[in-house]
Amino acid sequence: MVTEKDIEQFSEQCKNIFAQVARDVIGQKEVVEGTIIAMIAGGNVLLEGVPGVGKTRLVRSLGRVFSLPFSRIQFTPDLMPTDITGTNLIIKEGDRNRFQFEKGPVFANLVLADEINRATPKTQSALLEAMQEKTVTVGNHTYELPKPYMVLATQNPIENEGTYPLPEAQLDRFLFKLLIEFPSLEELKQIMHLTVEGQQEQIQPVLTAGDLMEMRQVVRDIPVSAAVEEYALALVIGTHPDSEYAVKEVKQYVLEGASPRAAQAILLTAKARALLDGRYNVSFDDIDDVAKAALRHRLALNFDALSENVVADTIIAALQEALNGRKTV
């Protein structure tokens, strides 16, 4: 049972997180908030943006704030699955040989998969088990990953040369997909002060792994009213062209709708969003705030959408507007 004291403590912890991250990451308020929400909710995040907009810097900053063991994997076309998960080595002991598992960089609390879409699909899929089951299987042995565990992946827009689209099964394992925009003139000035002039501020750890696990439990204990839950589920079902809730844009441009994981993502992150505001109840606005980040990477668009430059966010917005009448208490 969540108490008022738990909510106050949660809000205070979140303020400390935002204050520390703001010392090292300029602007990108929505992206920072979305990443922290997903981190507290216990999910993985896909960050998309052109090179040089601070994707890697944000992930490193969060690792320092939570004082979590951090590893970085630079995805390249020649990267092999065993370079990520680890491999069995043959150890010679006298006249006998034995196998010893050498853990790969995936064995850390916070894993940065940098430019994940520059690796081949075979290598990308090496993360599937880790992202969902929080385990790694090599041969006949399954190894538990440390808790808490989270993958923060960065990718360049798919139009960039030398990139591979992520498999749908892997996209579905990301709680959020967040889009990083190019900074404004004023933000760019501040970034130059932090980097070119060397005026970097040191981020101080303010939370531990144990604190993060407790925050995740508080999020799960927050109740959701039946009306709000039905609205969230209608959004997910409405992304399927053959659904009764599907709007014109869905029927015209969507090939495949979102999976049940999308509903889990929306409800869980909406709870975290409510707690950020110090509220015990999840509102319709909380659902709307997280819907695009939870759905945009889970919609498979058809050729008409690609040829007409229709993006998933436009379709989701049309669906939200059509379902506005379901927002009744």
mmCIF file of C-alpha atoms in Angstrom:
data_model
loop_
_atom_site.group_PDB
_atom_site.id
_atom_site.type_symbol
_atom_site.label_atom_id
_atom_site.label_comp_id
_atom_site.label_asym_id
_atom_site.label_seq_id
_atom_site.Cartn_x
_atom_site.Cartn_y
_atom_site.Cartn_z
ATOM 1 C CA MET A 1 0.000 0.000 0.000
ATOM 2 C CA VAL A 2 1.452 3.345 -1.091
ATOM 3 C CA THR A 3 1.318 6.070 1.553
ATOM 4 C CA GLU A 4 1.483 9.839 1.265
ATOM 5 C CA LYS A 5 5.002 9.644 2.670
ATOM 6 C CA ASP A 6 6.014 7.275 -0.142
ATOM 7 C CA ILE A 7 4.707 9.715 -2.756
ATOM 8 C CA GLU A 8 6.514 12.664 -1.159
ATOM 9 C CA GLN A 9 9.750 10.694 -1.033
ATOM 10 C CA PHE A 10 9.299 9.609 -4.653
ATOM 11 C CA SER A 11 8.781 13.211 -5.798
ATOM 12 C CA GLU A 12 11.826 14.398 -3.852
ATOM 13 C CA GLN A 13 13.997 11.673 -5.372
ATOM 14 C CA CYS A 14 12.823 12.616 -8.862
ATOM 15 C CA LYS A 15 13.660 16.276 -8.247
ATOM 16 C CA ASN A 16 17.189 15.267 -7.254
ATOM 17 C CA ILE A 17 17.554 13.167 -10.405
ATOM 18 C CA PHE A 18 16.395 16.007 -12.681
ATOM 19 C CA ALA A 19 18.617 18.531 -10.899
ATOM 20 C CA GLN A 20 21.740 16.425 -11.402
ATOM 21 C CA VAL A 21 21.018 15.509 -15.027
ATOM 22 C CA ALA A 22 20.368 19.184 -15.849
ATOM 23 C CA ARG A 23 23.972 19.951 -14.834
ATOM 24 C CA ASP A 24 25.288 17.830 -17.692
ATOM 25 C CA VAL A 25 22.505 17.693 -20.315
ATOM 26 C CA ILE A 26 21.271 20.929 -21.895
ATOM 27 C CA GLY A 27 17.645 21.170 -23.014
ATOM 28 C CA GLN A 28 15.819 18.048 -24.248
ATOM 29 C CA LYS A 29 13.387 18.273 -21.316
ATOM 30 C CA GLU A 30 10.847 15.839 -22.780
ATOM 31 C CA VAL A 31 13.539 13.303 -23.678
ATOM 32 C CA VAL A 32 15.153 13.487 -20.240
ATOM 33 C CA GLU A 33 11.776 13.133 -18.537
ATOM 34 C CA GLY A 34 10.777 10.234 -20.773
ATOM 35 C CA THR A 35 14.038 8.395 -20.147
ATOM 36 C CA ILE A 36 13.754 8.821 -16.387
ATOM 37 C CA ILE A 37 10.117 7.685 -16.437
ATOM 38 C CA ALA A 38 11.065 4.551 -18.368
ATOM 39 C CA MET A 39 14.003 3.912 -16.062
ATOM 40 C CA ILE A 40 11.775 4.139 -12.998
ATOM 41 C CA ALA A 41 9.142 1.977 -14.677
ATOM 42 C CA GLY A 42 11.761 -0.687 -15.346
ATOM 43 C CA GLY A 43 11.855 -0.663 -19.146
ATOM 44 C CA ASN A 44 14.317 -0.202 -21.985
ATOM 45 C CA VAL A 45 14.563 2.980 -24.047
ATOM 46 C CA LEU A 46 15.411 3.618 -27.692
ATOM 47 C CA LEU A 47 16.770 7.110 -28.365
ATOM 48 C CA GLU A 48 16.721 8.305 -31.967
ATOM 49 C CA GLY A 49 18.467 11.373 -33.307
ATOM 50 C CA VAL A 50 21.173 12.523 -35.686
ATOM 51 C CA PRO A 51 24.775 12.119 -34.489
ATOM 52 C CA GLY A 52 26.039 14.638 -31.958
ATOM 53 C CA VAL A 53 22.798 15.656 -30.194
ATOM 54 C CA GLY A 54 23.727 14.193 -26.805
ATOM 55 C CA LYS A 55 22.195 10.702 -26.818
ATOM 56 C CA THR A 56 25.255 9.023 -25.329
ATOM 57 C CA ARG A 57 25.852 11.873 -22.886
ATOM 58 C CA LEU A 58 22.339 11.509 -21.458
ATOM 59 C CA VAL A 59 22.803 7.789 -20.826
ATOM 60 C CA ARG A 60 26.169 8.309 -19.140
ATOM 61 C CA SER A 61 24.691 11.025 -16.934
ATOM 62 C CA LEU A 62 21.875 8.766 -15.733
ATOM 63 C CA GLY A 63 24.385 6.036 -14.926
ATOM 64 C CA ARG A 64 26.304 8.434 -12.680
ATOM 65 C CA VAL A 65 23.149 9.780 -11.020
ATOM 66 C CA PHE A 66 22.023 6.290 -9.985
ATOM 67 C CA SER A 67 25.564 5.119 -9.199
ATOM 68 C CA LEU A 68 25.009 2.029 -11.344
ATOM 69 C CA PRO A 69 27.678 -0.156 -12.990
ATOM 70 C CA PHE A 70 27.666 1.000 -16.575
ATOM 71 C CA SER A 71 28.878 -0.552 -19.820
ATOM 72 C CA ARG A 72 28.954 0.764 -23.356
ATOM 73 C CA ILE A 73 28.745 -1.343 -26.496
ATOM 74 C CA GLN A 74 29.635 0.394 -29.741
ATOM 75 C CA PHE A 75 27.602 -1.366 -32.420
ATOM 76 C CA THR A 76 29.444 -1.765 -35.723
ATOM 77 C CA PRO A 77 28.814 -3.960 -38.794
ATOM 78 C CA ASP A 78 31.547 -6.413 -37.729
ATOM 79 C CA LEU A 79 30.282 -6.826 -34.144
ATOM 80 C CA MET A 80 29.448 -10.447 -33.277
ATOM 81 C CA PRO A 81 26.760 -11.711 -30.821
ATOM 82 C CA THR A 82 29.429 -13.187 -28.524
ATOM 83 C CA ASP A 83 31.054 -9.739 -28.301
ATOM 84 C CA ILE A 84 27.881 -8.702 -26.450
ATOM 85 C CA THR A 85 26.835 -11.725 -24.391
ATOM 86 C CA GLY A 86 30.212 -13.281 -23.685
ATOM 87 C CA THR A 87 31.673 -16.634 -24.633
ATOM 88 C CA ASN A 88 33.013 -19.903 -23.235
ATOM 89 C CA LEU A 89 36.798 -20.049 -23.031
ATOM 90 C CA ILE A 90 38.863 -23.221 -22.841
ATOM 91 C CA ILE A 91 41.044 -23.142 -19.710
ATOM 92 C CA LYS A 92 43.917 -25.603 -19.555
ATOM 93 C CA GLU A 93 44.526 -27.116 -16.112
ATOM 94 C CA GLY A 94 47.339 -29.629 -16.181
ATOM 95 C CA ASP A 95 46.358 -32.447 -18.513
ATOM 96 C CA ARG A 96 42.719 -31.432 -18.578
ATOM 97 C CA ASN A 97 40.743 -28.657 -20.184
ATOM 98 C CA ARG A 98 37.632 -26.996 -18.835
ATOM 99 C CA PHE A 99 35.196 -24.386 -20.102
ATOM 100 C CA GLN A 100 34.908 -21.039 -18.331
ATOM 101 C CA PHE A 101 32.303 -18.446 -19.249
ATOM 102 C CA GLU A 102 33.720 -14.990 -19.804
ATOM 103 C CA LYS A 103 30.938 -12.435 -19.310
ATOM 104 C CA GLY A 104 30.375 -9.837 -22.003
ATOM 105 C CA PRO A 105 29.512 -6.133 -21.566
ATOM 106 C CA VAL A 106 25.802 -6.973 -21.360
ATOM 107 C CA PHE A 107 26.431 -7.936 -17.717
ATOM 108 C CA ALA A 108 25.972 -4.493 -16.166
ATOM 109 C CA ASN A 109 23.059 -2.701 -14.536
ATOM 110 C CA LEU A 110 22.936 -0.039 -17.239
ATOM 111 C CA VAL A 111 23.913 -0.997 -20.777
ATOM 112 C CA LEU A 112 24.378 1.612 -23.468
ATOM 113 C CA ALA A 113 23.899 0.075 -26.912
ATOM 114 C CA ASP A 114 25.391 2.897 -28.958
ATOM 115 C CA GLU A 115 24.233 3.238 -32.585
ATOM 116 C CA ILE A 116 22.464 -0.103 -32.328
ATOM 117 C CA ASN A 117 21.193 0.024 -35.895
ATOM 118 C CA ARG A 118 24.714 -0.006 -37.345
ATOM 119 C CA ALA A 119 25.086 -3.696 -36.462
ATOM 120 C CA THR A 120 23.604 -6.573 -38.451
ATOM 121 C CA PRO A 121 20.197 -7.984 -37.414
ATOM 122 C CA LYS A 122 21.883 -11.155 -36.100
ATOM 123 C CA THR A 123 23.960 -9.126 -33.656
ATOM 124 C CA GLN A 124 21.044 -6.867 -32.710
ATOM 125 C CA SER A 125 18.993 -9.935 -31.776
ATOM 126 C CA ALA A 126 21.647 -10.984 -29.253
ATOM 127 C CA LEU A 127 20.049 -8.467 -26.895
ATOM 128 C CA LEU A 128 16.515 -9.895 -27.137
ATOM 129 C CA GLU A 129 16.723 -12.306 -24.201
ATOM 130 C CA ALA A 130 18.580 -9.811 -22.031
ATOM 131 C CA MET A 131 16.034 -7.061 -22.660
ATOM 132 C CA GLN A 132 12.977 -9.178 -21.878
ATOM 133 C CA GLU A 133 13.910 -12.052 -19.571
ATOM 134 C CA LYS A 134 16.935 -10.339 -17.961
ATOM 135 C CA THR A 135 18.991 -13.470 -18.601
ATOM 136 C CA VAL A 136 21.669 -14.623 -21.040
ATOM 137 C CA THR A 137 21.804 -18.194 -22.343
ATOM 138 C CA VAL A 138 25.100 -19.520 -23.677
ATOM 139 C CA GLY A 139 25.177 -23.191 -24.584
ATOM 140 C CA ASN A 140 23.218 -25.117 -21.956
ATOM 141 C CA HIS A 141 23.647 -22.514 -19.213
ATOM 142 C CA THR A 142 21.454 -19.537 -18.393
ATOM 143 C CA TYR A 143 22.978 -16.639 -16.486
ATOM 144 C CA GLU A 144 21.018 -14.061 -14.488
ATOM 145 C CA LEU A 145 21.693 -10.401 -15.224
ATOM 146 C CA PRO A 146 22.168 -7.938 -12.341
ATOM 147 C CA LYS A 147 19.207 -6.057 -10.891
ATOM 148 C CA PRO A 148 18.095 -3.442 -11.706
ATOM 149 C CA TYR A 149 18.781 -3.954 -15.403
ATOM 150 C CA MET A 150 18.110 -1.629 -18.317
ATOM 151 C CA VAL A 151 19.193 -1.216 -21.928
ATOM 152 C CA LEU A 152 19.393 2.308 -23.298
ATOM 153 C CA ALA A 153 19.992 2.137 -27.033
ATOM 154 C CA THR A 154 20.763 4.975 -29.417
ATOM 155 C CA GLN A 155 20.133 4.878 -33.132
ATOM 156 C CA ASN A 156 20.600 7.229 -36.044
ATOM 157 C CA PRO A 157 17.638 7.846 -38.358
ATOM 158 C CA ILE A 158 17.215 4.889 -40.674
ATOM 159 C CA GLU A 159 17.775 7.106 -43.715
ATOM 160 C CA ASN A 160 21.430 7.445 -42.709
ATOM 161 C CA GLU A 161 23.851 5.396 -44.772
ATOM 162 C CA GLY A 162 25.080 2.160 -43.224
ATOM 163 C CA THR A 163 22.141 1.477 -40.902
ATOM 164 C CA TYR A 164 19.913 -1.588 -40.530
ATOM 165 C CA PRO A 165 16.262 -1.483 -39.387
ATOM 166 C CA LEU A 166 15.728 -3.099 -35.989
ATOM 167 C CA PRO A 167 13.706 -6.351 -35.992
ATOM 168 C CA GLU A 168 10.089 -5.854 -34.904
ATOM 169 C CA ALA A 169 10.566 -8.314 -32.028
ATOM 170 C CA GLN A 170 13.380 -6.156 -30.671
ATOM 171 C CA LEU A 171 11.530 -2.867 -31.145
ATOM 172 C CA ASP A 172 8.663 -4.296 -29.102
ATOM 173 C CA ARG A 173 11.010 -4.824 -26.167
ATOM 174 C CA PHE A 174 11.679 -1.109 -25.853
ATOM 175 C CA LEU A 175 9.285 0.518 -23.404
ATOM 176 C CA PHE A 176 9.748 3.930 -25.071
ATOM 177 C CA LYS A 177 11.116 5.319 -28.286
ATOM 178 C CA LEU A 178 12.147 8.939 -27.775
ATOM 179 C CA LEU A 179 13.051 11.380 -30.545
ATOM 180 C CA ILE A 180 15.881 13.831 -29.886
ATOM 181 C CA GLU A 181 15.587 17.090 -31.778
ATOM 182 C CA PHE A 182 18.420 19.394 -32.767
ATOM 183 C CA PRO A 183 19.064 22.022 -30.052
ATOM 184 C CA SER A 184 18.002 25.642 -30.332
ATOM 185 C CA LEU A 185 20.527 28.478 -30.684
ATOM 186 C CA GLU A 186 20.502 29.248 -26.957
ATOM 187 C CA GLU A 187 20.848 25.560 -26.043
ATOM 188 C CA LEU A 188 23.705 25.208 -28.526
ATOM 189 C CA LYS A 189 25.526 28.093 -26.804
ATOM 190 C CA GLN A 190 25.218 26.356 -23.436
ATOM 191 C CA ILE A 191 26.426 23.082 -24.938
ATOM 192 C CA MET A 192 29.518 24.857 -26.249
ATOM 193 C CA HIS A 193 30.228 26.235 -22.774
ATOM 194 C CA LEU A 194 30.019 22.726 -21.327
ATOM 195 C CA THR A 195 32.211 21.100 -23.946
ATOM 196 C CA VAL A 196 34.405 23.435 -25.984
ATOM 197 C CA GLU A 197 35.279 25.712 -23.054
ATOM 198 C CA GLY A 198 35.568 22.827 -20.629
ATOM 199 C CA GLN A 199 33.031 24.184 -18.136
ATOM 200 C CA GLN A 200 31.701 20.763 -17.228
ATOM 201 C CA GLU A 201 30.009 20.230 -13.889
ATOM 202 C CA GLN A 202 30.414 16.972 -12.056
ATOM 203 C CA ILE A 203 27.226 14.987 -11.549
ATOM 204 C CA GLN A 204 26.807 13.677 -8.023
ATOM 205 C CA PRO A 205 25.253 10.246 -7.353
ATOM 206 C CA VAL A 206 21.993 10.821 -5.497
ATOM 207 C CA LEU A 207 20.402 7.353 -5.582
ATOM 208 C CA THR A 208 21.481 3.730 -5.336
ATOM 209 C CA ALA A 209 20.349 0.583 -7.125
ATOM 210 C CA GLY A 210 18.254 -0.254 -4.055
ATOM 211 C CA ASP A 211 16.520 3.131 -4.224
ATOM 212 C CA LEU A 212 15.644 2.549 -7.867
ATOM 213 C CA MET A 213 14.153 -0.880 -7.102
ATOM 214 C CA GLU A 214 12.014 0.666 -4.337
ATOM 215 C CA MET A 215 10.793 3.387 -6.693
ATOM 216 C CA ARG A 216 9.793 0.739 -9.227
ATOM 217 C CA GLN A 217 7.716 -1.022 -6.594
ATOM 218 C CA VAL A 218 5.961 2.219 -5.643
ATOM 219 C CA VAL A 219 5.057 2.748 -9.313
ATOM 220 C CA ARG A 220 3.491 -0.709 -9.595
ATOM 221 C CA ASP A 221 1.396 -0.147 -6.464
ATOM 222 C CA ILE A 222 -0.343 2.957 -7.858
ATOM 223 C CA PRO A 223 -3.986 2.191 -8.802
ATOM 224 C CA VAL A 224 -5.613 3.023 -12.140
ATOM 225 C CA SER A 225 -9.331 3.677 -12.458
ATOM 226 C CA ALA A 226 -11.388 1.471 -14.784
ATOM 227 C CA ALA A 227 -12.220 4.383 -17.106
ATOM 228 C CA VAL A 228 -8.571 5.420 -17.520
ATOM 229 C CA GLU A 229 -7.496 1.828 -18.060
ATOM 230 C CA GLU A 230 -10.168 1.301 -20.730
ATOM 231 C CA TYR A 231 -9.027 4.444 -22.544
ATOM 232 C CA ALA A 232 -5.423 3.195 -22.576
ATOM 233 C CA LEU A 233 -6.482 -0.212 -23.883
ATOM 234 C CA ALA A 234 -8.698 1.370 -26.534
ATOM 235 C CA LEU A 235 -5.670 3.322 -27.784
ATOM 236 C CA VAL A 236 -3.704 0.109 -28.215
ATOM 237 C CA ILE A 237 -6.555 -1.834 -29.836
ATOM 238 C CA GLY A 238 -7.289 1.168 -32.058
ATOM 239 C CA THR A 239 -3.878 0.821 -33.726
ATOM 240 C CA HIS A 240 -5.105 -2.341 -35.462
ATOM 241 C CA PRO A 241 -6.768 -1.630 -38.846
ATOM 242 C CA ASP A 242 -9.508 -4.234 -38.295
ATOM 243 C CA SER A 243 -10.453 -2.906 -34.844
ATOM 244 C CA GLU A 244 -13.742 -1.183 -34.059
ATOM 245 C CA TYR A 245 -11.714 1.730 -32.617
ATOM 246 C CA ALA A 246 -9.520 2.178 -35.699
ATOM 247 C CA VAL A 247 -9.747 5.614 -37.323
ATOM 248 C CA LYS A 248 -9.331 6.471 -40.998
ATOM 249 C CA GLU A 249 -5.593 7.089 -40.655
ATOM 250 C CA VAL A 250 -5.048 3.684 -39.022
ATOM 251 C CA LYS A 251 -6.981 1.838 -41.720
ATOM 252 C CA GLN A 252 -5.200 3.718 -44.472
ATOM 253 C CA TYR A 253 -1.589 3.651 -43.260
ATOM 254 C CA VAL A 254 -1.042 0.922 -40.641
ATOM 255 C CA LEU A 255 0.027 -2.564 -41.675
ATOM 256 C CA GLU A 256 0.230 -4.041 -38.174
ATOM 257 C CA GLY A 257 -0.837 -2.537 -34.860
ATOM 258 C CA ALA A 258 0.785 -2.511 -31.435
ATOM 259 C CA SER A 259 1.244 -5.620 -29.289
ATOM 260 C CA PRO A 260 -0.075 -6.206 -25.744
ATOM 261 C CA ARG A 261 3.312 -4.992 -24.486
ATOM 262 C CA ALA A 262 2.220 -1.529 -25.606
ATOM 263 C CA ALA A 263 -0.677 -1.574 -23.128
ATOM 264 C CA GLN A 264 1.683 -2.621 -20.345
ATOM 265 C CA ALA A 265 4.079 0.173 -21.302
ATOM 266 C CA ILE A 266 1.379 2.869 -21.375
ATOM 267 C CA LEU A 267 -0.183 1.955 -18.026
ATOM 268 C CA LEU A 268 3.123 1.467 -16.222
ATOM 269 C CA THR A 269 4.720 4.686 -17.431
ATOM 270 C CA ALA A 270 1.492 6.653 -16.862
ATOM 271 C CA LYS A 271 1.725 5.606 -13.206
ATOM 272 C CA ALA A 272 5.291 6.921 -13.039
ATOM 273 C CA ARG A 273 4.183 10.123 -14.786
ATOM 274 C CA ALA A 274 1.491 10.694 -12.153
ATOM 275 C CA LEU A 275 3.970 10.173 -9.330
ATOM 276 C CA LEU A 276 6.334 12.719 -10.865
ATOM 277 C CA ASP A 277 3.568 15.272 -10.254
ATOM 278 C CA GLY A 278 3.052 14.006 -6.721
ATOM 279 C CA ARG A 279 -0.326 12.447 -7.545
ATOM 280 C CA TYR A 280 -1.684 9.112 -6.336
ATOM 281 C CA ASN A 281 -4.087 8.687 -9.246
ATOM 282 C CA VAL A 282 -3.447 8.223 -12.971
ATOM 283 C CA SER A 283 -5.308 10.691 -15.198
ATOM 284 C CA PHE A 284 -6.302 10.631 -18.872
ATOM 285 C CA ASP A 285 -3.620 13.269 -19.480
ATOM 286 C CA ASP A 286 -0.979 10.908 -18.113
ATOM 287 C CA ILE A 287 -2.050 8.307 -20.680
ATOM 288 C CA ASP A 288 -1.900 10.871 -23.495
ATOM 289 C CA ASP A 289 1.518 12.114 -22.361
ATOM 290 C CA VAL A 290 3.149 8.687 -22.683
ATOM 291 C CA ALA A 291 1.120 7.215 -25.573
ATOM 292 C CA LYS A 292 3.272 8.385 -28.485
ATOM 293 C CA ALA A 293 6.543 7.285 -26.895
ATOM 294 C CA ALA A 294 5.042 3.882 -26.098
ATOM 295 C CA LEU A 295 3.376 3.330 -29.482
ATOM 296 C CA ARG A 296 5.409 5.018 -32.241
ATOM 297 C CA HIS A 297 7.932 2.182 -32.630
ATOM 298 C CA ARG A 298 5.295 -0.535 -32.385
ATOM 299 C CA LEU A 299 3.310 0.458 -35.482
ATOM 300 C CA ALA A 300 4.295 -1.142 -38.777
ATOM 301 C CA LEU A 301 3.373 1.350 -41.500
ATOM 302 C CA ASN A 302 2.553 0.374 -45.080
ATOM 303 C CA PHE A 303 3.990 1.681 -48.337
ATOM 304 C CA ASP A 304 1.345 4.423 -48.616
ATOM 305 C CA ALA A 305 2.512 5.920 -45.330
ATOM 306 C CA LEU A 306 6.154 5.830 -46.412
ATOM 307 C CA SER A 307 5.437 7.340 -49.814
ATOM 308 C CA GLU A 308 3.316 10.136 -48.324
ATOM 309 C CA ASN A 309 5.735 10.791 -45.422
ATOM 310 C CA VAL A 310 3.097 9.961 -42.817
ATOM 311 C CA VAL A 311 4.722 9.240 -39.453
ATOM 312 C CA ALA A 312 3.406 7.169 -36.565
ATOM 313 C CA ASP A 313 2.951 10.219 -34.305
ATOM 314 C CA THR A 314 0.409 11.703 -36.720
ATOM 315 C CA ILE A 315 -1.617 8.487 -36.696
ATOM 316 C CA ILE A 316 -1.509 8.224 -32.897
ATOM 317 C CA ALA A 317 -2.634 11.848 -32.525
ATOM 318 C CA ALA A 318 -5.628 11.181 -34.804
ATOM 319 C CA LEU A 319 -6.525 8.126 -32.739
ATOM 320 C CA GLN A 320 -6.300 10.082 -29.480
ATOM 321 C CA GLU A 321 -8.569 12.782 -30.852
ATOM 322 C CA ALA A 322 -11.130 10.213 -32.034
ATOM 323 C CA LEU A 323 -11.170 8.486 -28.645
ATOM 324 C CA ASN A 324 -11.516 11.739 -26.725
ATOM 325 C CA GLY A 325 -15.169 10.912 -26.023
ATOM 326 C CA ARG A 326 -14.124 7.898 -23.940
ATOM 327 C CA LYS A 327 -12.530 10.195 -21.335
ATOM 328 C CA THR A 328 -15.355 9.917 -18.814
ATOM 329 C CA VAL A 329 -14.947 9.346 -15.120
#
